[in-house]
mmCIF file of C-alpha atoms in Angstrom:
data_model
loop_
_atom_site.group_PDB
_atom_site.id
_atom_site.type_symbol
_atom_site.label_atom_id
_atom_site.label_comp_id
_atom_site.label_asym_id
_atom_site.label_seq_id
_atom_site.Cartn_x
_atom_site.Cartn_y
_atom_site.Cartn_z
ATOM 1 C CA UNK A 1 -24.640 -6.719 -5.663
ATOM 2 C CA UNK A 2 -25.290 -4.666 -8.761
ATOM 3 C CA UNK A 3 -22.793 -4.267 -11.564
ATOM 4 C CA UNK A 4 -22.388 -0.594 -10.653
ATOM 5 C CA UNK A 5 -21.605 -1.579 -7.080
ATOM 6 C CA UNK A 6 -18.964 -4.034 -8.264
ATOM 7 C CA UNK A 7 -17.310 -1.403 -10.438
ATOM 8 C CA UNK A 8 -17.229 1.282 -7.765
ATOM 9 C CA UNK A 9 -13.773 2.096 -6.404
ATOM 10 C CA UNK A 10 -14.293 2.388 -2.658
ATOM 11 C CA UNK A 11 -10.738 3.444 -1.760
ATOM 12 C CA UNK A 12 -8.522 5.394 -4.158
ATOM 13 C CA UNK A 13 -4.952 6.523 -3.501
ATOM 14 C CA UNK A 14 -4.003 9.641 -5.459
ATOM 15 C CA UNK A 15 -2.302 13.031 -5.345
ATOM 16 C CA UNK A 16 -3.948 16.124 -3.929
ATOM 17 C CA UNK A 17 -3.004 19.790 -3.620
ATOM 18 C CA UNK A 18 0.731 20.420 -4.116
ATOM 19 C CA UNK A 19 1.219 16.732 -4.893
ATOM 20 C CA UNK A 20 0.455 15.662 -1.325
ATOM 21 C CA UNK A 21 -0.788 12.088 -1.057
ATOM 22 C CA UNK A 22 -4.438 11.581 -0.239
ATOM 23 C CA UNK A 23 -6.982 8.784 -0.020
ATOM 24 C CA UNK A 24 -10.499 9.156 -1.421
ATOM 25 C CA UNK A 25 -13.272 7.070 0.147
ATOM 26 C CA UNK A 26 -16.555 6.487 -1.703
ATOM 27 C CA UNK A 27 -19.768 4.627 -0.989
ATOM 28 C CA UNK A 28 -22.307 3.297 -3.453
ATOM 29 C CA UNK A 29 -24.789 6.209 -3.266
ATOM 30 C CA UNK A 30 -22.095 8.716 -4.212
ATOM 31 C CA UNK A 31 -21.003 10.017 -0.816
ATOM 32 C CA UNK A 32 -17.266 10.627 -0.481
ATOM 33 C CA UNK A 33 -14.502 11.680 1.882
ATOM 34 C CA UNK A 34 -10.911 12.771 1.263
ATOM 35 C CA UNK A 35 -8.071 12.130 3.697
ATOM 36 C CA UNK A 36 -4.575 13.613 3.395
ATOM 37 C CA UNK A 37 -1.693 11.581 4.799
ATOM 38 C CA UNK A 38 -0.251 14.918 5.894
ATOM 39 C CA UNK A 39 -1.857 15.373 9.297
ATOM 40 C CA UNK A 40 -4.097 12.296 8.959
ATOM 41 C CA UNK A 41 -6.432 15.082 7.947
ATOM 42 C CA UNK A 42 -9.970 14.695 6.570
ATOM 43 C CA UNK A 43 -10.386 17.659 4.191
ATOM 44 C CA UNK A 44 -13.681 16.801 2.475
ATOM 45 C CA UNK A 45 -16.913 14.946 3.253
ATOM 46 C CA UNK A 46 -19.684 15.083 0.669
ATOM 47 C CA UNK A 47 -23.202 13.691 0.628
ATOM 48 C CA UNK A 48 -24.824 11.834 -2.257
ATOM 49 C CA UNK A 49 -25.714 15.155 -3.919
ATOM 50 C CA UNK A 50 -22.071 16.230 -3.963
ATOM 51 C CA UNK A 51 -22.675 18.897 -1.304
ATOM 52 C CA UNK A 52 -19.653 19.615 0.891
ATOM 53 C CA UNK A 53 -20.377 19.035 4.575
ATOM 54 C CA UNK A 54 -17.045 20.192 5.985
ATOM 55 C CA UNK A 55 -15.663 23.718 5.826
ATOM 56 C CA UNK A 56 -12.236 24.183 4.226
ATOM 57 C CA UNK A 57 -10.902 27.712 4.024
ATOM 58 C CA UNK A 58 -10.309 29.117 0.548
ATOM 59 C CA UNK A 59 -6.930 30.202 1.954
ATOM 60 C CA UNK A 60 -6.064 26.821 3.475
ATOM 61 C CA UNK A 61 -2.342 26.162 3.344
ATOM 62 C CA UNK A 62 -1.212 22.820 1.910
ATOM 63 C CA UNK A 63 2.465 23.569 2.483
ATOM 64 C CA UNK A 64 4.000 21.511 5.321
ATOM 65 C CA UNK A 65 4.751 22.207 8.121
ATOM 66 C CA UNK A 66 1.756 24.574 8.109
ATOM 67 C CA UNK A 67 -1.477 23.030 9.369
ATOM 68 C CA UNK A 68 -4.453 22.797 6.993
ATOM 69 C CA UNK A 69 -7.244 25.227 7.936
ATOM 70 C CA UNK A 70 -10.564 23.378 7.993
ATOM 71 C CA UNK A 71 -11.782 19.804 7.634
ATOM 72 C CA UNK A 72 -10.924 17.685 10.682
ATOM 73 C CA UNK A 73 -7.475 18.417 12.119
ATOM 74 C CA UNK A 74 -6.265 16.027 14.827
ATOM 75 C CA UNK A 75 -5.208 17.815 18.042
ATOM 76 C CA UNK A 76 -2.658 15.545 19.776
ATOM 77 C CA UNK A 77 -0.871 15.343 22.183
ATOM 78 C CA UNK A 78 -1.997 18.814 23.261
ATOM 79 C CA UNK A 79 -5.143 20.826 22.745
ATOM 80 C CA UNK A 80 -4.630 24.546 22.078
ATOM 81 C CA UNK A 81 -1.857 26.088 24.168
ATOM 82 C CA UNK A 82 -2.566 23.985 27.266
ATOM 83 C CA UNK A 83 1.014 22.775 27.603
ATOM 84 C CA UNK A 84 4.576 23.285 26.371
ATOM 85 C CA UNK A 85 4.044 22.266 22.737
ATOM 86 C CA UNK A 86 2.934 24.297 19.741
ATOM 87 C CA UNK A 87 -0.788 25.011 19.713
ATOM 88 C CA UNK A 88 -2.834 21.826 19.116
ATOM 89 C CA UNK A 89 0.253 19.590 19.246
ATOM 90 C CA UNK A 90 2.119 18.039 16.333
ATOM 91 C CA UNK A 91 -0.056 15.221 14.897
ATOM 92 C CA UNK A 92 -1.649 17.621 12.391
ATOM 93 C CA UNK A 93 1.840 18.627 11.149
ATOM 94 C CA UNK A 94 3.222 15.129 10.599
ATOM 95 C CA UNK A 95 3.104 12.766 7.648
ATOM 96 C CA UNK A 96 1.146 9.652 8.553
ATOM 97 C CA UNK A 97 1.562 6.240 6.907
ATOM 98 C CA UNK A 98 -0.979 3.781 5.561
ATOM 99 C CA UNK A 99 -1.339 1.059 8.199
ATOM 100 C CA UNK A 100 -1.440 -2.198 6.275
ATOM 101 C CA UNK A 101 -1.531 -4.398 9.367
ATOM 102 C CA UNK A 102 -3.888 -2.763 11.880
ATOM 103 C CA UNK A 103 -5.070 -4.552 15.024
ATOM 104 C CA UNK A 104 -8.571 -6.008 14.765
ATOM 105 C CA UNK A 105 -11.363 -3.453 14.715
ATOM 106 C CA UNK A 106 -14.982 -4.364 15.364
ATOM 107 C CA UNK A 107 -16.246 -3.893 11.851
ATOM 108 C CA UNK A 108 -19.439 -3.857 9.888
ATOM 109 C CA UNK A 109 -19.084 -5.955 6.743
ATOM 110 C CA UNK A 110 -21.044 -3.358 4.757
ATOM 111 C CA UNK A 111 -18.322 -0.762 5.396
ATOM 112 C CA UNK A 112 -16.072 -1.099 2.346
ATOM 113 C CA UNK A 113 -14.710 2.434 2.336
ATOM 114 C CA UNK A 114 -12.157 2.901 5.079
ATOM 115 C CA UNK A 115 -8.472 3.622 5.524
ATOM 116 C CA UNK A 116 -6.156 2.815 8.407
ATOM 117 C CA UNK A 117 -3.383 5.304 9.161
ATOM 118 C CA UNK A 118 -0.555 5.144 11.680
ATOM 119 C CA UNK A 119 1.671 7.751 13.289
ATOM 120 C CA UNK A 120 4.696 6.589 15.287
ATOM 121 C CA UNK A 121 7.019 8.610 17.480
ATOM 122 C CA UNK A 122 10.010 10.125 15.765
ATOM 123 C CA UNK A 123 13.279 11.618 16.974
ATOM 124 C CA UNK A 124 11.797 15.014 16.130
ATOM 125 C CA UNK A 125 8.918 14.360 18.528
ATOM 126 C CA UNK A 126 11.211 13.079 21.286
ATOM 127 C CA UNK A 127 13.047 16.422 21.328
ATOM 128 C CA UNK A 128 9.882 18.335 22.168
ATOM 129 C CA UNK A 129 7.892 15.611 23.967
ATOM 130 C CA UNK A 130 10.606 13.549 25.688
ATOM 131 C CA UNK A 131 8.362 10.773 27.038
ATOM 132 C CA UNK A 132 6.698 10.293 23.689
ATOM 133 C CA UNK A 133 7.211 6.696 22.639
ATOM 134 C CA UNK A 134 3.695 6.305 21.333
ATOM 135 C CA UNK A 135 1.778 4.615 18.540
ATOM 136 C CA UNK A 136 -1.305 6.326 17.129
ATOM 137 C CA UNK A 137 -3.626 4.333 14.864
ATOM 138 C CA UNK A 138 -6.488 6.095 13.104
ATOM 139 C CA UNK A 139 -9.289 4.440 11.157
ATOM 140 C CA UNK A 140 -11.449 6.690 8.965
ATOM 141 C CA UNK A 141 -14.624 5.055 7.664
ATOM 142 C CA UNK A 142 -17.305 6.250 5.268
ATOM 143 C CA UNK A 143 -20.407 4.275 6.205
ATOM 144 C CA UNK A 144 -22.914 2.871 3.701
ATOM 145 C CA UNK A 145 -25.320 5.715 4.498
ATOM 146 C CA UNK A 146 -22.655 8.396 4.197
ATOM 147 C CA UNK A 147 -21.838 8.695 7.895
ATOM 148 C CA UNK A 148 -18.217 9.606 8.628
ATOM 149 C CA UNK A 149 -16.479 7.791 11.470
ATOM 150 C CA UNK A 150 -13.043 8.413 13.001
ATOM 151 C CA UNK A 151 -11.585 5.981 15.523
ATOM 152 C CA UNK A 152 -8.309 6.787 17.278
ATOM 153 C CA UNK A 153 -6.204 4.283 19.218
ATOM 154 C CA UNK A 154 -3.212 5.660 21.085
ATOM 155 C CA UNK A 155 -0.798 3.336 22.894
ATOM 156 C CA UNK A 156 2.042 4.024 25.301
ATOM 157 C CA UNK A 157 5.107 2.246 23.882
ATOM 158 C CA UNK A 158 7.567 3.422 26.562
ATOM 159 C CA UNK A 159 10.033 0.801 27.783
ATOM 160 C CA UNK A 160 11.213 2.868 30.760
ATOM 161 C CA UNK A 161 8.057 2.240 32.777
ATOM 162 C CA UNK A 162 6.897 5.854 32.537
ATOM 163 C CA UNK A 163 3.305 6.873 31.867
ATOM 164 C CA UNK A 164 2.451 9.847 29.681
ATOM 165 C CA UNK A 165 -0.525 12.190 29.522
ATOM 166 C CA UNK A 166 -2.157 14.053 26.650
ATOM 167 C CA UNK A 167 -5.164 16.109 25.688
ATOM 168 C CA UNK A 168 -7.025 15.508 22.445
ATOM 169 C CA UNK A 169 -9.671 16.840 20.047
ATOM 170 C CA UNK A 170 -11.185 16.094 16.659
ATOM 171 C CA UNK A 171 -11.177 19.760 15.543
ATOM 172 C CA UNK A 172 -14.166 19.368 13.196
ATOM 173 C CA UNK A 173 -15.120 22.336 10.993
ATOM 174 C CA UNK A 174 -18.745 21.962 9.861
ATOM 175 C CA UNK A 175 -19.916 23.821 6.752
ATOM 176 C CA UNK A 176 -22.995 25.914 7.545
ATOM 177 C CA UNK A 177 -25.003 28.312 5.419
ATOM 178 C CA UNK A 178 -25.210 31.263 7.820
ATOM 179 C CA UNK A 179 -23.743 31.080 11.338
ATOM 180 C CA UNK A 180 -26.402 33.474 12.648
ATOM 181 C CA UNK A 181 -29.048 30.873 11.715
ATOM 182 C CA UNK A 182 -27.306 27.926 13.395
ATOM 183 C CA UNK A 183 -27.980 26.435 16.818
ATOM 184 C CA UNK A 184 -26.267 23.695 18.793
ATOM 185 C CA UNK A 185 -28.419 21.431 20.956
ATOM 186 C CA UNK A 186 -27.418 18.894 23.586
ATOM 187 C CA UNK A 187 -25.148 21.095 25.741
ATOM 188 C CA UNK A 188 -27.878 22.875 27.726
ATOM 189 C CA UNK A 189 -27.343 23.350 31.503
ATOM 190 C CA UNK A 190 -23.721 22.134 31.275
ATOM 191 C CA UNK A 191 -20.651 23.798 32.715
ATOM 192 C CA UNK A 192 -18.102 25.224 30.305
ATOM 193 C CA UNK A 193 -14.709 26.914 30.354
ATOM 194 C CA UNK A 194 -14.788 30.227 28.479
ATOM 195 C CA UNK A 195 -11.532 30.657 26.569
ATOM 196 C CA UNK A 196 -12.401 34.318 25.967
ATOM 197 C CA UNK A 197 -12.451 34.903 29.751
ATOM 198 C CA UNK A 198 -9.249 33.169 30.897
ATOM 199 C CA UNK A 199 -10.990 29.797 30.985
ATOM 200 C CA UNK A 200 -13.337 30.911 33.737
ATOM 201 C CA UNK A 201 -16.054 28.360 34.472
ATOM 202 C CA UNK A 202 -19.702 29.142 33.717
ATOM 203 C CA UNK A 203 -22.964 27.214 33.345
ATOM 204 C CA UNK A 204 -24.841 27.276 30.036
ATOM 205 C CA UNK A 205 -28.133 29.131 30.534
ATOM 206 C CA UNK A 206 -29.660 28.949 27.047
ATOM 207 C CA UNK A 207 -31.938 26.221 25.699
ATOM 208 C CA UNK A 208 -29.483 26.014 22.775
ATOM 209 C CA UNK A 209 -26.235 27.691 21.735
ATOM 210 C CA UNK A 210 -26.691 30.409 19.104
ATOM 211 C CA UNK A 211 -24.148 32.768 17.547
ATOM 212 C CA UNK A 212 -23.970 36.542 17.301
ATOM 213 C CA UNK A 213 -20.319 37.148 18.246
ATOM 214 C CA UNK A 214 -17.062 35.263 18.795
ATOM 215 C CA UNK A 215 -17.483 32.109 20.873
ATOM 216 C CA UNK A 216 -14.765 29.776 22.197
ATOM 217 C CA UNK A 217 -15.825 27.328 24.913
ATOM 218 C CA UNK A 218 -14.953 23.910 26.271
ATOM 219 C CA UNK A 219 -18.125 22.195 27.505
ATOM 220 C CA UNK A 220 -17.517 19.608 30.232
ATOM 221 C CA UNK A 221 -18.987 16.156 30.918
ATOM 222 C CA UNK A 222 -21.006 16.314 27.720
ATOM 223 C CA UNK A 223 -23.469 13.718 26.401
ATOM 224 C CA UNK A 224 -22.495 11.220 23.725
ATOM 225 C CA UNK A 225 -24.684 13.019 21.156
ATOM 226 C CA UNK A 226 -24.766 16.669 20.045
ATOM 227 C CA UNK A 227 -26.846 18.244 17.253
ATOM 228 C CA UNK A 228 -25.836 21.165 15.012
ATOM 229 C CA UNK A 229 -28.922 22.608 13.303
ATOM 230 C CA UNK A 230 -28.443 24.597 10.080
ATOM 231 C CA UNK A 231 -31.899 26.161 9.650
ATOM 232 C CA UNK A 232 -31.265 27.780 6.297
ATOM 233 C CA UNK A 233 -29.971 24.569 4.704
ATOM 234 C CA UNK A 234 -32.635 22.507 6.475
ATOM 235 C CA UNK A 235 -29.894 20.149 7.598
ATOM 236 C CA UNK A 236 -28.784 18.873 10.989
ATOM 237 C CA UNK A 237 -25.463 17.285 11.816
ATOM 238 C CA UNK A 238 -25.510 14.720 14.604
ATOM 239 C CA UNK A 239 -22.178 14.169 16.339
ATOM 240 C CA UNK A 240 -21.884 10.959 18.344
ATOM 241 C CA UNK A 241 -18.780 10.351 20.422
ATOM 242 C CA UNK A 242 -17.210 7.806 22.713
ATOM 243 C CA UNK A 243 -14.216 8.198 25.042
ATOM 244 C CA UNK A 244 -14.312 11.984 24.614
ATOM 245 C CA UNK A 245 -16.104 13.648 27.542
ATOM 246 C CA UNK A 246 -15.669 17.282 26.475
ATOM 247 C CA UNK A 247 -16.905 19.325 23.513
ATOM 248 C CA UNK A 248 -15.381 22.499 22.085
ATOM 249 C CA UNK A 249 -17.624 25.049 20.339
ATOM 250 C CA UNK A 250 -15.784 27.745 18.381
ATOM 251 C CA UNK A 251 -16.417 30.472 15.840
ATOM 252 C CA UNK A 252 -13.819 33.270 15.456
ATOM 253 C CA UNK A 253 -16.277 35.928 14.183
ATOM 254 C CA UNK A 254 -15.124 38.887 12.109
ATOM 255 C CA UNK A 255 -12.216 40.472 13.991
ATOM 256 C CA UNK A 256 -10.304 37.256 14.621
ATOM 257 C CA UNK A 257 -11.114 35.983 11.104
ATOM 258 C CA UNK A 258 -9.407 39.031 9.603
ATOM 259 C CA UNK A 259 -6.333 38.369 11.743
ATOM 260 C CA UNK A 260 -5.815 34.804 10.442
ATOM 261 C CA UNK A 261 -3.766 34.686 7.213
ATOM 262 C CA UNK A 262 -5.159 31.294 6.189
ATOM 263 C CA UNK A 263 -8.812 32.250 6.717
ATOM 264 C CA UNK A 264 -11.024 34.458 4.552
ATOM 265 C CA UNK A 265 -12.360 37.641 6.157
ATOM 266 C CA UNK A 266 -16.018 36.586 5.809
ATOM 267 C CA UNK A 267 -15.610 32.821 6.024
ATOM 268 C CA UNK A 268 -16.593 32.745 9.695
ATOM 269 C CA UNK A 269 -20.187 33.084 8.464
ATOM 270 C CA UNK A 270 -20.035 29.655 6.828
ATOM 271 C CA UNK A 271 -18.322 27.482 9.431
ATOM 272 C CA UNK A 272 -18.677 26.220 12.962
ATOM 273 C CA UNK A 273 -16.305 24.037 14.945
ATOM 274 C CA UNK A 274 -17.902 21.520 17.294
ATOM 275 C CA UNK A 275 -15.172 19.235 18.544
ATOM 276 C CA UNK A 276 -15.310 15.920 20.400
ATOM 277 C CA UNK A 277 -12.481 16.277 22.896
ATOM 278 C CA UNK A 278 -10.774 15.284 26.125
ATOM 279 C CA UNK A 279 -9.315 18.470 27.610
ATOM 280 C CA UNK A 280 -10.258 19.181 31.228
ATOM 281 C CA UNK A 281 -8.788 15.908 32.522
ATOM 282 C CA UNK A 282 -5.781 14.732 30.476
ATOM 283 C CA UNK A 283 -5.692 11.082 29.460
ATOM 284 C CA UNK A 284 -2.867 9.165 31.169
ATOM 285 C CA UNK A 285 -1.531 5.894 29.786
ATOM 286 C CA UNK A 286 0.854 3.530 31.529
ATOM 287 C CA UNK A 287 3.287 1.547 29.335
ATOM 288 C CA UNK A 288 1.318 -0.925 27.234
ATOM 289 C CA UNK A 289 -2.014 0.795 27.852
ATOM 290 C CA UNK A 290 -4.199 1.968 24.979
ATOM 291 C CA UNK A 291 -6.841 4.683 24.769
ATOM 292 C CA UNK A 292 -9.655 4.701 22.221
ATOM 293 C CA UNK A 293 -11.644 7.769 21.204
ATOM 294 C CA UNK A 294 -14.275 7.836 18.524
ATOM 295 C CA UNK A 295 -16.645 10.179 16.719
ATOM 296 C CA UNK A 296 -19.377 9.533 14.169
ATOM 297 C CA UNK A 297 -20.885 12.337 12.070
ATOM 298 C CA UNK A 298 -24.289 12.016 10.413
ATOM 299 C CA UNK A 299 -26.225 14.536 8.285
ATOM 300 C CA UNK A 300 -29.965 14.193 8.857
ATOM 301 C CA UNK A 301 -33.120 16.158 7.954
ATOM 302 C CA UNK A 302 -33.548 19.381 9.913
ATOM 303 C CA UNK A 303 -36.654 18.114 11.720
ATOM 304 C CA UNK A 304 -34.245 16.039 13.803
ATOM 305 C CA UNK A 305 -33.468 17.741 17.134
ATOM 306 C CA UNK A 306 -31.736 17.005 20.420
ATOM 307 C CA UNK A 307 -34.873 15.427 21.851
ATOM 308 C CA UNK A 308 -34.601 12.733 19.181
ATOM 309 C CA UNK A 309 -30.926 11.852 19.594
ATOM 310 C CA UNK A 310 -31.585 8.107 19.721
ATOM 311 C CA UNK A 311 -30.521 7.459 23.336
ATOM 312 C CA UNK A 312 -30.739 3.700 22.719
ATOM 313 C CA UNK A 313 -28.510 3.784 19.664
ATOM 314 C CA UNK A 314 -24.973 2.682 20.350
ATOM 315 C CA UNK A 315 -22.068 3.943 18.321
ATOM 316 C CA UNK A 316 -21.899 1.932 15.133
ATOM 317 C CA UNK A 317 -18.793 -0.171 14.674
ATOM 318 C CA UNK A 318 -16.386 1.446 12.256
#
C-alpha cells in the first residue's frame, strides 16, 4: 500500500447543505460518493475525473420533511401513489442512523469505503402504516473501481404474527448530457405498464428506448443488467440488480418539469431516471423474514452495449 493510500480518508462524517449530516465515501483513484442521513439519500457520485454521474436539481430542497430532488431517493414502503401513503413512501423523508453493528455482509476486503445505515419503525410511522414494525438496513459501498453499490435488507419485526407487504425502488437519477441523445438497452420486447395511460400494459417494440417526449413506464420481469448509453458524453452506465424484478424509466419532459417547484425548467434535458424496483408484485414478509434488494452502478466506455452485459458476471459483493 502506498503512502498516499494510507493517508486517504475513505469515510468522512461531516455537515452538508443546511447543516444536515452526511457521509463522504472516497476510493484511492479519486472517485467519491456523498450520502445524507436524511433519507439515506445518495446525492453525489463522481468518477476519478471529478465528473458528477448523478443528477441533482439546482432547486433541490434540503429542508426536511421535503424530499431531495435527484441523486438516489429510496422509495419504501410504497412506490409512487400505489397505496395509502404519501407518494414514494416515507423512507426518503426520515432521518436514518449510522448502523455501528450491522449483520454480516459478504464483503470484498478491497472495499474500504462504505457506510451502514439503519431505519427503524417509529410511532410516527405506525400511525400511517399500522403494521409497520420493520427494520431497514442499508449498506452503500464505493468500490475500488468507482462502482456504486446499494444493498437493502428489510426485516419484519412484528410480534403479532402479521405479515406486511411493500413496494420498493431505488429512484436513481442519472446525469446525462442531452436526453435526446440517450438510449436505454436491455428492456427490448418486454411488457411495461404505462403510467401516462392509466398503467395500461404494452409490449416494448423498439430495439432500444429513446426519448423525444415525456416517458413514465414500469418494465416488468426485467433482466439483471440494463445499459444507459449517453452518446454525447461517450459514456455508458451499467445497472446491475438483484431481488428487484422491475425497472422504472422516467423523464418528465418540459411541461411537467415546469410544474415542479424543485426542478429547473430545462433540467429534464440532463437527467434520466432508471430505477431498479419491485412494483408489480409487492414483497410480503412474515414475522422474522428478511428481504434483500441490491443494485450496482458502473460507468464504462460508450462502446459497451447491451450485447456485452457480462451474462456470466455475478453481482459483486458489497
